[in-house]
Amino acid sequence: MEYRTSIEIDAPLETVWGVLTDLERWPEWTKSIQQIAAVSGSPLTPGAKIRIKQPRLPAAVWEVTQLEPDRVLTWKAKSGSVTTVADHRLSISPAKKVVADLSIRQTGTLAWLAGLFTSSLSRRYVEMEAEGLKHRSEIR
């Protein structure tokens, strides 16, 4: 299962990155996150672990796997034989707006089964995050 979405944001790149990386405030701007907190390490370093509770899903510990300031935040969570990777990428459009590309991907031997149960919810949550990131960034 893989889902991607893209949204243009009329705000400076630094503002969008600031909203995206202020993890503790995610529940304020997206209903796809109920709670988020660092478990180990600085929350914004590769290898850091972050506990996320989403509606209708069990809490999961996500590990930051890639961090490029003002560009990329990627993390992954494992549950049994399923690995879920969430990717957040920022770029600048020709119109000088920030483009946020968000994706979620599940792999592993039982990913197809997990996808049967979570694909529509995952799609909705990625859309909620994109819209919330846009709204929060543009009002700052």
A tleap script that builds the chain and sets N, CA, C and O, in Angstrom:
source leaprc.protein.ff14SB
mol = sequence {
  NMET GLU TYR ARG THR SER ILE GLU ILE ASP
  ALA PRO LEU GLU THR VAL TRP GLY VAL LEU
  THR ASP LEU GLU ARG TRP PRO GLU TRP THR
  LYS SER ILE GLN GLN ILE ALA ALA VAL SER
  GLY SER PRO LEU THR PRO GLY ALA LYS ILE
  ARG ILE LYS GLN PRO ARG LEU PRO ALA ALA
  VAL TRP GLU VAL THR GLN LEU GLU PRO ASP
  ARG VAL LEU THR TRP LYS ALA LYS SER GLY
  SER VAL THR THR VAL ALA ASP HIE ARG LEU
  SER ILE SER PRO ALA LYS LYS VAL VAL ALA
  ASP LEU SER ILE ARG GLN THR GLY THR LEU
  ALA TRP LEU ALA GLY LEU PHE THR SER SER
  LEU SER ARG ARG TYR VAL GLU MET GLU ALA
  GLU GLY LEU LYS HIE ARG SER GLU ILE CARG
}
set mol.1.N position { 0.850 -1.164 0.000 }
set mol.1.CA position { 0.000 0.000 0.000 }
set mol.1.C position { 0.901 1.234 0.000 }
set mol.1.O position { 1.835 1.342 0.794 }
set mol.2.N position { 0.597 2.157 -0.908 }
set mol.2.CA position { 1.322 3.421 -0.935 }
set mol.2.C position { 0.344 4.511 -1.332 }
set mol.2.O position { -0.494 4.320 -2.214 }
set mol.3.N position { 0.458 5.645 -0.678 }
set mol.3.CA position { -0.373 6.786 -1.008 }
set mol.3.C position { 0.464 8.050 -0.928 }
set mol.3.O position { 1.260 8.227 -0.005 }
set mol.4.N position { 0.274 8.932 -1.911 }
set mol.4.CA position { 1.008 10.203 -1.966 }
set mol.4.C position { 0.029 11.340 -2.191 }
set mol.4.O position { -1.000 11.179 -2.846 }
set mol.5.N position { 0.371 12.488 -1.634 }
set mol.5.CA position { -0.379 13.699 -1.923 }
set mol.5.C position { 0.589 14.872 -1.943 }
set mol.5.O position { 1.675 14.816 -1.366 }
set mol.6.N position { 0.176 15.919 -2.611 }
set mol.6.CA position { 1.013 17.099 -2.748 }
set mol.6.C position { 0.125 18.326 -2.580 }
set mol.6.O position { -1.024 18.337 -3.022 }
set mol.7.N position { 0.669 19.362 -1.937 }
set mol.7.CA position { -0.112 20.577 -1.720 }
set mol.7.C position { 0.811 21.790 -1.779 }
set mol.7.O position { 1.940 21.749 -1.290 }
set mol.8.N position { 0.317 22.870 -2.384 }
set mol.8.CA position { 1.079 24.121 -2.423 }
set mol.8.C position { 0.717 24.958 -1.211 }
set mol.8.O position { -0.447 25.059 -0.823 }
set mol.9.N position { 1.748 25.557 -0.621 }
set mol.9.CA position { 1.565 26.357 0.591 }
set mol.9.C position { 2.134 27.748 0.345 }
set mol.9.O position { 3.289 27.898 -0.053 }
set mol.10.N position { 1.316 28.755 0.586 }
set mol.10.CA position { 1.723 30.142 0.377 }
set mol.10.C position { 2.318 30.698 1.674 }
set mol.10.O position { 1.700 31.504 2.369 }
set mol.11.N position { 3.524 30.246 1.973 }
set mol.11.CA position { 4.250 30.675 3.177 }
set mol.11.C position { 5.732 30.443 2.927 }
set mol.11.O position { 6.095 29.631 2.075 }
set mol.12.N position { 6.594 31.145 3.658 }
set mol.12.CA position { 8.036 30.912 3.488 }
set mol.12.C position { 8.419 29.482 3.871 }
set mol.12.O position { 7.816 28.888 4.765 }
set mol.13.N position { 9.415 28.943 3.194 }
set mol.13.CA position { 9.902 27.598 3.467 }
set mol.13.C position { 10.242 27.410 4.946 }
set mol.13.O position { 9.917 26.376 5.530 }
set mol.14.N position { 10.887 28.392 5.548 }
set mol.14.CA position { 11.282 28.290 6.957 }
set mol.14.C position { 10.068 28.152 7.861 }
set mol.14.O position { 10.117 27.438 8.862 }
set mol.15.N position { 8.969 28.837 7.513 }
set mol.15.CA position { 7.744 28.739 8.301 }
set mol.15.C position { 7.156 27.341 8.206 }
set mol.15.O position { 6.790 26.748 9.221 }
set mol.16.N position { 7.065 26.812 6.990 }
set mol.16.CA position { 6.491 25.476 6.783 }
set mol.16.C position { 7.343 24.432 7.501 }
set mol.16.O position { 6.811 23.546 8.170 }
set mol.17.N position { 8.662 24.537 7.360 }
set mol.17.CA position { 9.555 23.590 8.037 }
set mol.17.C position { 9.385 23.708 9.553 }
set mol.17.O position { 9.382 22.695 10.252 }
set mol.18.N position { 9.247 24.912 10.057 }
set mol.18.CA position { 9.049 25.116 11.491 }
set mol.18.C position { 7.785 24.452 12.002 }
set mol.18.O position { 7.791 23.843 13.072 }
set mol.19.N position { 6.705 24.563 11.248 }
set mol.19.CA position { 5.455 23.906 11.626 }
set mol.19.C position { 5.625 22.392 11.570 }
set mol.19.O position { 5.229 21.683 12.495 }
set mol.20.N position { 6.212 21.900 10.490 }
set mol.20.CA position { 6.393 20.462 10.307 }
set mol.20.C position { 7.243 19.842 11.406 }
set mol.20.O position { 6.966 18.725 11.843 }
set mol.21.N position { 8.254 20.535 11.852 }
set mol.21.CA position { 9.195 19.954 12.817 }
set mol.21.C position { 8.886 20.296 14.273 }
set mol.21.O position { 9.601 19.853 15.172 }
set mol.22.N position { 7.845 21.066 14.518 }
set mol.22.CA position { 7.402 21.326 15.890 }
set mol.22.C position { 6.437 20.203 16.271 }
set mol.22.O position { 5.224 20.398 16.359 }
set mol.23.N position { 7.013 19.032 16.492 }
set mol.23.CA position { 6.228 17.805 16.629 }
set mol.23.C position { 5.159 17.865 17.706 }
set mol.23.O position { 4.050 17.371 17.503 }
set mol.24.N position { 5.474 18.457 18.841 }
set mol.24.CA position { 4.517 18.474 19.948 }
set mol.24.C position { 3.236 19.231 19.605 }
set mol.24.O position { 2.215 19.042 20.266 }
set mol.25.N position { 3.273 20.079 18.587 }
set mol.25.CA position { 2.098 20.868 18.214 }
set mol.25.C position { 1.258 20.229 17.094 }
set mol.25.O position { 0.220 20.771 16.712 }
set mol.26.N position { 1.699 19.101 16.580 }
set mol.26.CA position { 0.924 18.454 15.517 }
set mol.26.C position { -0.547 18.261 15.886 }
set mol.26.O position { -1.409 18.515 15.044 }
set mol.27.N position { -0.875 17.821 17.109 }
set mol.27.CA position { -2.299 17.637 17.427 }
set mol.27.C position { -3.117 18.932 17.323 }
set mol.27.O position { -4.343 18.875 17.228 }
set mol.28.N position { -2.463 20.081 17.340 }
set mol.28.CA position { -3.173 21.356 17.203 }
set mol.28.C position { -3.607 21.612 15.762 }
set mol.28.O position { -4.604 22.298 15.536 }
set mol.29.N position { -2.882 21.077 14.788 }
set mol.29.CA position { -3.196 21.409 13.401 }
set mol.29.C position { -3.612 20.234 12.514 }
set mol.29.O position { -3.960 20.433 11.351 }
set mol.30.N position { -3.579 19.020 13.049 }
set mol.30.CA position { -4.124 17.892 12.293 }
set mol.30.C position { -4.860 16.938 13.230 }
set mol.30.O position { -4.336 16.527 14.265 }
set mol.31.N position { -6.081 16.601 12.840 }
set mol.31.CA position { -6.872 15.666 13.643 }
set mol.31.C position { -6.411 14.224 13.444 }
set mol.31.O position { -6.966 13.306 14.048 }
set mol.32.N position { -5.390 14.022 12.592 }
set mol.32.CA position { -4.861 12.675 12.376 }
set mol.32.C position { -3.901 12.257 13.493 }
set mol.32.O position { -3.481 11.102 13.560 }
set mol.33.N position { -3.565 13.196 14.355 }
set mol.33.CA position { -2.652 12.910 15.471 }
set mol.33.C position { -3.320 13.315 16.781 }
set mol.33.O position { -3.742 14.460 16.939 }
set mol.34.N position { -3.416 12.364 17.727 }
set mol.34.CA position { -3.960 12.680 19.052 }
set mol.34.C position { -2.851 13.062 20.023 }
set mol.34.O position { -2.991 14.017 20.788 }
set mol.35.N position { -1.748 12.316 19.993 }
set mol.35.CA position { -0.617 12.570 20.882 }
set mol.35.C position { 0.669 12.263 20.148 }
set mol.35.O position { 0.732 11.360 19.314 }
set mol.36.N position { 1.704 13.041 20.479 }
set mol.36.CA position { 3.016 12.786 19.898 }
set mol.36.C position { 4.058 13.223 20.924 }
set mol.36.O position { 3.957 14.311 21.491 }
set mol.37.N position { 5.049 12.381 21.160 }
set mol.37.CA position { 6.069 12.712 22.159 }
set mol.37.C position { 7.350 11.927 21.875 }
set mol.37.O position { 7.315 10.775 21.445 }
set mol.38.N position { 8.473 12.583 22.127 }
set mol.38.CA position { 9.770 11.912 21.970 }
set mol.38.C position { 9.885 10.804 22.994 }
set mol.38.O position { 9.524 10.983 24.157 }
set mol.39.N position { 10.391 9.651 22.561 }
set mol.39.CA position { 10.628 8.517 23.441 }
set mol.39.C position { 12.108 8.448 23.799 }
set mol.39.O position { 12.475 8.207 24.949 }
set mol.40.N position { 12.958 8.665 22.782 }
set mol.40.CA position { 14.403 8.638 23.020 }
set mol.40.C position { 15.094 9.560 22.032 }
set mol.40.O position { 14.650 9.725 20.896 }
set mol.41.N position { 16.168 10.146 22.478 }
set mol.41.CA position { 16.942 11.028 21.623 }
set mol.41.C position { 16.245 12.344 21.390 }
set mol.41.O position { 15.090 12.533 21.770 }
set mol.42.N position { 16.965 13.253 20.757 }
set mol.42.CA position { 16.363 14.515 20.347 }
set mol.42.C position { 15.353 14.178 19.264 }
set mol.42.O position { 15.666 13.395 18.367 }
set mol.43.N position { 14.143 14.747 19.316 }
set mol.43.CA position { 13.112 14.335 18.367 }
set mol.43.C position { 13.465 14.566 16.904 }
set mol.43.O position { 12.846 13.971 16.022 }
set mol.44.N position { 14.430 15.403 16.636 }
set mol.44.CA position { 14.742 15.686 15.242 }
set mol.44.C position { 16.162 15.314 14.866 }
set mol.44.O position { 16.915 16.126 14.326 }
set mol.45.N position { 16.511 14.084 15.158 }
set mol.45.CA position { 17.788 13.536 14.723 }
set mol.45.C position { 17.537 12.116 14.217 }
set mol.45.O position { 16.691 11.406 14.761 }
set mol.46.N position { 18.256 11.701 13.193 }
set mol.46.CA position { 18.096 10.314 12.746 }
set mol.46.C position { 18.331 9.342 13.910 }
set mol.46.O position { 19.278 9.494 14.682 }
set mol.47.N position { 17.467 8.365 14.015 }
set mol.47.CA position { 17.538 7.393 15.098 }
set mol.47.C position { 16.646 7.732 16.278 }
set mol.47.O position { 16.384 6.869 17.116 }
set mol.48.N position { 16.172 8.972 16.364 }
set mol.48.CA position { 15.269 9.351 17.459 }
set mol.48.C position { 13.968 8.571 17.335 }
set mol.48.O position { 13.511 8.274 16.231 }
set mol.49.N position { 13.384 8.247 18.466 }
set mol.49.CA position { 12.132 7.508 18.485 }
set mol.49.C position { 11.026 8.414 19.037 }
set mol.49.O position { 11.205 9.119 20.030 }
set mol.50.N position { 9.878 8.367 18.355 }
set mol.50.CA position { 8.755 9.232 18.683 }
set mol.50.C position { 7.503 8.367 18.781 }
set mol.50.O position { 7.202 7.586 17.879 }
set mol.51.N position { 6.780 8.516 19.884 }
set mol.51.CA position { 5.535 7.754 20.076 }
set mol.51.C position { 4.379 8.597 19.544 }
set mol.51.O position { 4.197 9.749 19.939 }
set mol.52.N position { 3.604 8.000 18.642 }
set mol.52.CA position { 2.479 8.699 18.032 }
set mol.52.C position { 1.204 7.893 18.259 }
set mol.52.O position { 1.157 6.688 18.014 }
set mol.53.N position { 0.179 8.583 18.731 }
set mol.53.CA position { -1.154 7.972 18.878 }
set mol.53.C position { -2.081 8.666 17.889 }
set mol.53.O position { -2.262 9.883 17.921 }
set mol.54.N position { -2.663 7.852 17.007 }
set mol.54.CA position { -3.603 8.347 16.015 }
set mol.54.C position { -4.985 7.768 16.289 }
set mol.54.O position { -5.100 6.658 16.808 }
set mol.55.N position { -6.032 8.510 15.947 }
set mol.55.CA position { -7.378 7.973 16.145 }
set mol.55.C position { -7.560 6.655 15.391 }
set mol.55.O position { -7.101 6.504 14.259 }
set mol.56.N position { -8.229 5.719 16.030 }
set mol.56.CA position { -8.584 4.421 15.445 }
set mol.56.C position { -7.397 3.500 15.166 }
set mol.56.O position { -7.558 2.451 14.541 }
set mol.57.N position { -6.203 3.889 15.626 }
set mol.57.CA position { -5.019 3.049 15.452 }
set mol.57.C position { -4.306 2.899 16.790 }
set mol.57.O position { -4.370 3.800 17.626 }
set mol.58.N position { -3.627 1.769 17.004 }
set mol.58.CA position { -2.849 1.648 18.236 }
set mol.58.C position { -1.661 2.609 18.206 }
set mol.58.O position { -1.170 2.959 17.132 }
set mol.59.N position { -1.206 3.029 19.367 }
set mol.59.CA position { -0.011 3.879 19.437 }
set mol.59.C position { 1.161 3.126 18.815 }
set mol.59.O position { 1.259 1.903 18.919 }
set mol.60.N position { 2.039 3.875 18.173 }
set mol.60.CA position { 3.202 3.267 17.530 }
set mol.60.C position { 4.428 4.120 17.804 }
set mol.60.O position { 4.334 5.336 17.976 }
set mol.61.N position { 5.575 3.465 17.840 }
set mol.61.CA position { 6.840 4.179 17.990 }
set mol.61.C position { 7.469 4.281 16.605 }
set mol.61.O position { 7.715 3.277 15.937 }
set mol.62.N position { 7.722 5.516 16.196 }
set mol.62.CA position { 8.300 5.817 14.894 }
set mol.62.C position { 9.743 6.229 15.094 }
set mol.62.O position { 10.074 6.916 16.061 }
set mol.63.N position { 10.599 5.809 14.178 }
set mol.63.CA position { 12.015 6.165 14.227 }
set mol.63.C position { 12.341 7.106 13.069 }
set mol.63.O position { 12.030 6.811 11.915 }
set mol.64.N position { 12.969 8.238 13.384 }
set mol.64.CA position { 13.385 9.172 12.340 }
set mol.64.C position { 14.507 8.505 11.548 }
set mol.64.O position { 15.520 8.097 12.116 }
set mol.65.N position { 14.319 8.399 10.237 }
set mol.65.CA position { 15.311 7.746 9.391 }
set mol.65.C position { 16.047 8.715 8.480 }
set mol.65.O position { 17.163 8.434 8.042 }
set mol.66.N position { 15.432 9.848 8.196 }
set mol.66.CA position { 16.080 10.844 7.340 }
set mol.66.C position { 15.618 12.227 7.759 }
set mol.66.O position { 14.432 12.471 7.978 }
set mol.67.N position { 16.590 13.127 7.864 }
set mol.67.CA position { 16.293 14.512 8.213 }
set mol.67.C position { 17.244 15.415 7.443 }
set mol.67.O position { 18.460 15.361 7.630 }
set mol.68.N position { 16.682 16.235 6.583 }
set mol.68.CA position { 17.446 17.237 5.851 }
set mol.68.C position { 16.749 18.563 6.108 }
set mol.68.O position { 15.661 18.787 5.578 }
set mol.69.N position { 17.341 19.453 6.906 }
set mol.69.CA position { 16.678 20.707 7.262 }
set mol.69.C position { 16.086 21.430 6.054 }
set mol.69.O position { 16.707 21.544 4.997 }
set mol.70.N position { 14.864 21.910 6.256 }
set mol.70.CA position { 14.092 22.635 5.245 }
set mol.70.C position { 13.716 21.782 4.037 }
set mol.70.O position { 13.238 22.319 3.038 }
set mol.71.N position { 13.920 20.463 4.105 }
set mol.71.CA position { 13.646 19.622 2.932 }
set mol.71.C position { 12.919 18.315 3.240 }
set mol.71.O position { 11.871 18.042 2.654 }
set mol.72.N position { 13.462 17.501 4.154 }
set mol.72.CA position { 12.963 16.123 4.298 }
set mol.72.C position { 12.869 15.706 5.765 }
set mol.72.O position { 13.797 15.909 6.548 }
set mol.73.N position { 11.726 15.120 6.114 }
set mol.73.CA position { 11.547 14.430 7.383 }
set mol.73.C position { 10.897 13.090 7.051 }
set mol.73.O position { 9.778 13.043 6.542 }
set mol.74.N position { 11.611 11.997 7.344 }
set mol.74.CA position { 11.096 10.650 7.086 }
set mol.74.C position { 11.213 9.847 8.365 }
set mol.74.O position { 12.214 9.924 9.079 }
set mol.75.N position { 10.169 9.071 8.645 }
set mol.75.CA position { 10.227 8.172 9.795 }
set mol.75.C position { 9.530 6.868 9.453 }
set mol.75.O position { 8.743 6.785 8.510 }
set mol.76.N position { 9.846 5.839 10.259 }
set mol.76.CA position { 9.238 4.530 10.001 }
set mol.76.C position { 8.807 3.896 11.315 }
set mol.76.O position { 9.339 4.188 12.386 }
set mol.77.N position { 7.819 3.016 11.186 }
set mol.77.CA position { 7.327 2.244 12.329 }
set mol.77.C position { 7.206 0.799 11.883 }
set mol.77.O position { 6.842 0.518 10.741 }
set mol.78.N position { 7.517 -0.122 12.801 }
set mol.78.CA position { 7.391 -1.553 12.501 }
set mol.78.C position { 6.347 -2.151 13.427 }
set mol.78.O position { 6.295 -1.851 14.620 }
set mol.79.N position { 5.517 -3.007 12.840 }
set mol.79.CA position { 4.536 -3.758 13.612 }
set mol.79.C position { 4.510 -5.160 13.021 }
set mol.79.O position { 3.972 -5.375 11.935 }
set mol.80.N position { 5.086 -6.095 13.730 }
set mol.80.CA position { 5.198 -7.454 13.199 }
set mol.80.C position { 6.035 -7.441 11.934 }
set mol.80.O position { 7.164 -6.952 11.933 }
set mol.81.N position { 5.482 -7.979 10.862 }
set mol.81.CA position { 6.237 -8.043 9.604 }
set mol.81.C position { 5.905 -6.874 8.665 }
set mol.81.O position { 6.258 -6.906 7.486 }
set mol.82.N position { 5.234 -5.852 9.184 }
set mol.82.CA position { 4.867 -4.696 8.363 }
set mol.82.C position { 5.678 -3.476 8.797 }
set mol.82.O position { 5.722 -3.126 9.976 }
set mol.83.N position { 6.315 -2.838 7.819 }
set mol.83.CA position { 7.028 -1.580 8.061 }
set mol.83.C position { 6.273 -0.473 7.342 }
set mol.83.O position { 5.967 -0.579 6.154 }
set mol.84.N position { 5.980 0.587 8.080 }
set mol.84.CA position { 5.295 1.740 7.514 }
set mol.84.C position { 6.272 2.901 7.487 }
set mol.84.O position { 6.895 3.211 8.503 }
set mol.85.N position { 6.414 3.544 6.342 }
set mol.85.CA position { 7.307 4.686 6.171 }
set mol.85.C position { 6.464 5.896 5.797 }
set mol.85.O position { 5.681 5.851 4.849 }
set mol.86.N position { 6.630 6.972 6.548 }
set mol.86.CA position { 5.960 8.241 6.251 }
set mol.86.C position { 7.029 9.249 5.851 }
set mol.86.O position { 8.023 9.438 6.553 }
set mol.87.N position { 6.806 9.886 4.722 }
set mol.87.CA position { 7.793 10.784 4.141 }
set mol.87.C position { 7.158 12.164 3.970 }
set mol.87.O position { 6.031 12.291 3.490 }
set mol.88.N position { 7.906 13.196 4.373 }
set mol.88.CA position { 7.459 14.588 4.245 }
set mol.88.C position { 8.575 15.340 3.538 }
set mol.88.O position { 9.679 15.463 4.069 }
set mol.89.N position { 8.292 15.843 2.336 }
set mol.89.CA position { 9.320 16.528 1.540 }
set mol.89.C position { 8.815 17.903 1.134 }
set mol.89.O position { 7.672 18.063 0.706 }
set mol.90.N position { 9.688 18.891 1.277 }
set mol.90.CA position { 9.362 20.262 0.905 }
set mol.90.C position { 10.244 20.703 -0.251 }
set mol.90.O position { 11.430 20.378 -0.301 }
set mol.91.N position { 9.657 21.441 -1.175 }
set mol.91.CA position { 10.405 22.020 -2.288 }
set mol.91.C position { 9.736 23.345 -2.647 }
set mol.91.O position { 8.699 23.701 -2.088 }
set mol.92.N position { 10.343 24.067 -3.583 }
set mol.92.CA position { 9.807 25.346 -4.029 }
set mol.92.C position { 9.300 25.188 -5.465 }
set mol.92.O position { 10.009 24.671 -6.329 }
set mol.93.N position { 8.074 25.635 -5.708 }
set mol.93.CA position { 7.482 25.558 -7.047 }
set mol.93.C position { 7.994 26.707 -7.912 }
set mol.93.O position { 8.566 27.666 -7.394 }
set mol.94.N position { 7.793 26.616 -9.229 }
set mol.94.CA position { 8.162 27.739 -10.106 }
set mol.94.C position { 7.454 29.040 -9.714 }
set mol.94.O position { 7.962 30.128 -9.981 }
set mol.95.N position { 6.277 28.926 -9.078 }
set mol.95.CA position { 5.533 30.107 -8.629 }
set mol.95.C position { 6.038 30.616 -7.279 }
set mol.95.O position { 5.446 31.518 -6.686 }
set mol.96.N position { 7.142 30.025 -6.799 }
set mol.96.CA position { 7.786 30.437 -5.534 }
set mol.96.C position { 6.939 30.096 -4.302 }
set mol.96.O position { 7.043 30.764 -3.273 }
set mol.97.N position { 6.119 29.076 -4.407 }
set mol.97.CA position { 5.371 28.581 -3.257 }
set mol.97.C position { 6.012 27.285 -2.784 }
set mol.97.O position { 6.685 26.595 -3.550 }
set mol.98.N position { 5.797 26.967 -1.522 }
set mol.98.CA position { 6.315 25.712 -0.985 }
set mol.98.C position { 5.390 24.581 -1.440 }
set mol.98.O position { 4.167 24.696 -1.362 }
set mol.99.N position { 5.974 23.523 -1.900 }
set mol.99.CA position { 5.231 22.317 -2.238 }
set mol.99.C position { 5.566 21.268 -1.184 }
set mol.99.O position { 6.729 20.914 -0.992 }
set mol.100.N position { 4.545 20.781 -0.512 }
set mol.100.CA position { 4.718 19.708 0.471 }
set mol.100.C position { 4.250 18.414 -0.174 }
set mol.100.O position { 3.083 18.285 -0.544 }
set mol.101.N position { 5.152 17.463 -0.307 }
set mol.101.CA position { 4.834 16.126 -0.812 }
set mol.101.C position { 4.849 15.181 0.379 }
set mol.101.O position { 5.884 14.998 1.019 }
set mol.102.N position { 3.701 14.581 0.675 }
set mol.102.CA position { 3.578 13.656 1.792 }
set mol.102.C position { 3.223 12.283 1.255 }
set mol.102.O position { 2.441 12.155 0.313 }
set mol.103.N position { 3.802 11.259 1.862 }
set mol.103.CA position { 3.474 9.904 1.425 }
set mol.103.C position { 3.536 8.947 2.602 }
set mol.103.O position { 4.182 9.205 3.618 }
set mol.104.N position { 2.845 7.840 2.426 }
set mol.104.CA position { 2.903 6.742 3.389 }
set mol.104.C position { 2.975 5.453 2.588 }
set mol.104.O position { 2.274 5.285 1.590 }
set mol.105.N position { 3.825 4.553 3.036 }
set mol.105.CA position { 4.068 3.309 2.301 }
set mol.105.C position { 4.218 2.169 3.305 }
set mol.105.O position { 4.905 2.313 4.316 }
set mol.106.N position { 3.583 1.055 3.029 }
set mol.106.CA position { 3.725 -0.131 3.866 }
set mol.106.C position { 4.375 -1.235 3.051 }
set mol.106.O position { 4.001 -1.485 1.905 }
set mol.107.N position { 5.357 -1.895 3.663 }
set mol.107.CA position { 6.041 -3.010 3.035 }
set mol.107.C position { 6.134 -4.165 4.036 }
set mol.107.O position { 5.895 -3.991 5.232 }
set mol.108.N position { 6.478 -5.322 3.531 }
set mol.108.CA position { 6.622 -6.502 4.379 }
set mol.108.C position { 5.658 -7.588 3.936 }
set mol.108.O position { 4.771 -7.359 3.113 }
set mol.109.N position { 5.846 -8.761 4.492 }
set mol.109.CA position { 5.079 -9.916 4.034 }
set mol.109.C position { 3.575 -9.781 4.260 }
set mol.109.O position { 2.789 -10.352 3.503 }
set mol.110.N position { 3.168 -9.047 5.271 }
set mol.110.CA position { 1.739 -8.888 5.524 }
set mol.110.C position { 1.236 -7.480 5.211 }
set mol.110.O position { 0.152 -7.097 5.649 }
set mol.111.N position { 2.011 -6.716 4.462 }
set mol.111.CA position { 1.612 -5.343 4.122 }
set mol.111.C position { 0.298 -5.333 3.344 }
set mol.111.O position { -0.530 -4.443 3.541 }
set mol.112.N position { 0.103 -6.296 2.477 }
set mol.112.CA position { -1.142 -6.353 1.701 }
set mol.112.C position { -2.350 -6.487 2.618 }
set mol.112.O position { -3.396 -5.886 2.375 }
set mol.113.N position { -2.193 -7.288 3.684 }
set mol.113.CA position { -3.290 -7.492 4.628 }
set mol.113.C position { -3.533 -6.231 5.454 }
set mol.113.O position { -4.678 -5.821 5.649 }
set mol.114.N position { -2.465 -5.625 5.931 }
set mol.114.CA position { -2.597 -4.369 6.684 }
set mol.114.C position { -3.259 -3.309 5.814 }
set mol.114.O position { -4.084 -2.530 6.291 }
set mol.115.N position { -2.895 -3.283 4.540 }
set mol.115.CA position { -3.471 -2.329 3.612 }
set mol.115.C position { -4.971 -2.497 3.447 }
set mol.115.O position { -5.688 -1.513 3.267 }
set mol.116.N position { -5.453 -3.728 3.506 }
set mol.116.CA position { -6.897 -3.970 3.405 }
set mol.116.C position { -7.650 -3.259 4.524 }
set mol.116.O position { -8.756 -2.756 4.322 }
set mol.117.N position { -7.042 -3.224 5.698 }
set mol.117.CA position { -7.718 -2.643 6.858 }
set mol.117.C position { -7.447 -1.153 7.054 }
set mol.117.O position { -8.265 -0.446 7.642 }
set mol.118.N position { -6.305 -0.676 6.566 }
set mol.118.CA position { -5.926 0.703 6.905 }
set mol.118.C position { -5.774 1.644 5.713 }
set mol.118.O position { -5.520 2.831 5.919 }
set mol.119.N position { -5.919 1.170 4.486 }
set mol.119.CA position { -5.605 2.038 3.344 }
set mol.119.C position { -6.471 3.293 3.283 }
set mol.119.O position { -5.936 4.382 3.073 }
set mol.120.N position { -7.779 3.184 3.457 }
set mol.120.CA position { -8.609 4.391 3.361 }
set mol.120.C position { -8.344 5.329 4.527 }
set mol.120.O position { -8.368 6.548 4.357 }
set mol.121.N position { -8.095 4.783 5.700 }
set mol.121.CA position { -7.772 5.615 6.864 }
set mol.121.C position { -6.424 6.313 6.657 }
set mol.121.O position { -6.285 7.501 6.948 }
set mol.122.N position { -5.444 5.580 6.161 }
set mol.122.CA position { -4.128 6.170 5.903 }
set mol.122.C position { -4.221 7.293 4.880 }
set mol.122.O position { -3.603 8.344 5.050 }
set mol.123.N position { -4.981 7.078 3.834 }
set mol.123.CA position { -5.168 8.124 2.813 }
set mol.123.C position { -5.781 9.379 3.441 }
set mol.123.O position { -5.321 10.497 3.209 }
set mol.124.N position { -6.817 9.168 4.229 }
set mol.124.CA position { -7.487 10.296 4.878 }
set mol.124.C position { -6.523 11.043 5.798 }
set mol.124.O position { -6.515 12.273 5.818 }
set mol.125.N position { -5.714 10.308 6.558 }
set mol.125.CA position { -4.789 10.957 7.491 }
set mol.125.C position { -3.704 11.741 6.749 }
set mol.125.O position { -3.326 12.826 7.190 }
set mol.126.N position { -3.202 11.217 5.639 }
set mol.126.CA position { -2.194 11.950 4.862 }
set mol.126.C position { -2.807 13.240 4.313 }
set mol.126.O position { -2.162 14.288 4.329 }
set mol.127.N position { -4.033 13.168 3.834 }
set mol.127.CA position { -4.721 14.367 3.347 }
set mol.127.C position { -4.934 15.374 4.479 }
set mol.127.O position { -4.734 16.573 4.291 }
set mol.128.N position { -5.339 14.886 5.648 }
set mol.128.CA position { -5.543 15.769 6.800 }
set mol.128.C position { -4.239 16.471 7.179 }
set mol.128.O position { -4.236 17.662 7.488 }
set mol.129.N position { -3.143 15.732 7.155 }
set mol.129.CA position { -1.850 16.333 7.495 }
set mol.129.C position { -1.464 17.402 6.481 }
set mol.129.O position { -0.989 18.473 6.861 }
set mol.130.N position { -1.663 17.124 5.202 }
set mol.130.CA position { -1.316 18.104 4.171 }
set mol.130.C position { -2.150 19.378 4.336 }
set mol.130.O position { -1.606 20.483 4.322 }
set mol.131.N position { -3.452 19.229 4.490 }
set mol.131.CA position { -4.330 20.390 4.654 }
set mol.131.C position { -4.014 21.148 5.940 }
set mol.131.O position { -4.004 22.379 5.953 }
set mol.132.N position { -3.759 20.417 7.015 }
set mol.132.CA position { -3.432 21.057 8.287 }
set mol.132.C position { -2.113 21.812 8.233 }
set mol.132.O position { -2.000 22.912 8.774 }
set mol.133.N position { -1.107 21.219 7.576 }
set mol.133.CA position { 0.185 21.876 7.423 }
set mol.133.C position { 0.029 23.169 6.632 }
set mol.133.O position { 0.613 24.194 6.983 }
set mol.134.N position { -0.751 23.117 5.574 }
set mol.134.CA position { -1.007 24.308 4.755 }
set mol.134.C position { -1.687 25.393 5.591 }
set mol.134.O position { -1.236 26.538 5.620 }
set mol.135.N position { -2.757 25.030 6.257 }
set mol.135.CA position { -3.520 26.004 7.034 }
set mol.135.C position { -2.666 26.641 8.137 }
set mol.135.O position { -2.636 27.863 8.281 }
set mol.136.N position { -1.980 25.805 8.906 }
set mol.136.CA position { -1.171 26.331 10.018 }
set mol.136.C position { -0.036 27.227 9.502 }
set mol.136.O position { 0.253 28.270 10.089 }
set mol.137.N position { 0.590 26.822 8.425 }
set mol.137.CA position { 1.718 27.599 7.871 }
set mol.137.C position { 1.264 28.937 7.302 }
set mol.137.O position { 1.960 29.943 7.440 }
set mol.138.N position { 0.108 28.948 6.671 }
set mol.138.CA position { -0.359 30.172 6.021 }
set mol.138.C position { -0.923 31.195 7.007 }
set mol.138.O position { -0.977 32.382 6.685 }
set mol.139.N position { -1.341 30.771 8.190 }
set mol.139.CA position { -1.860 31.743 9.162 }
set mol.139.C position { -0.771 32.323 10.044 }
set mol.139.O position { -1.033 33.260 10.799 }
set mol.140.N position { 0.425 31.803 9.974 }
set mol.140.CA position { 1.515 32.309 10.816 }
set mol.140.C position { 2.041 33.608 10.306 }
set mol.140.O position { 2.961 34.176 10.895 }
savepdb mol mol.pdb
quit
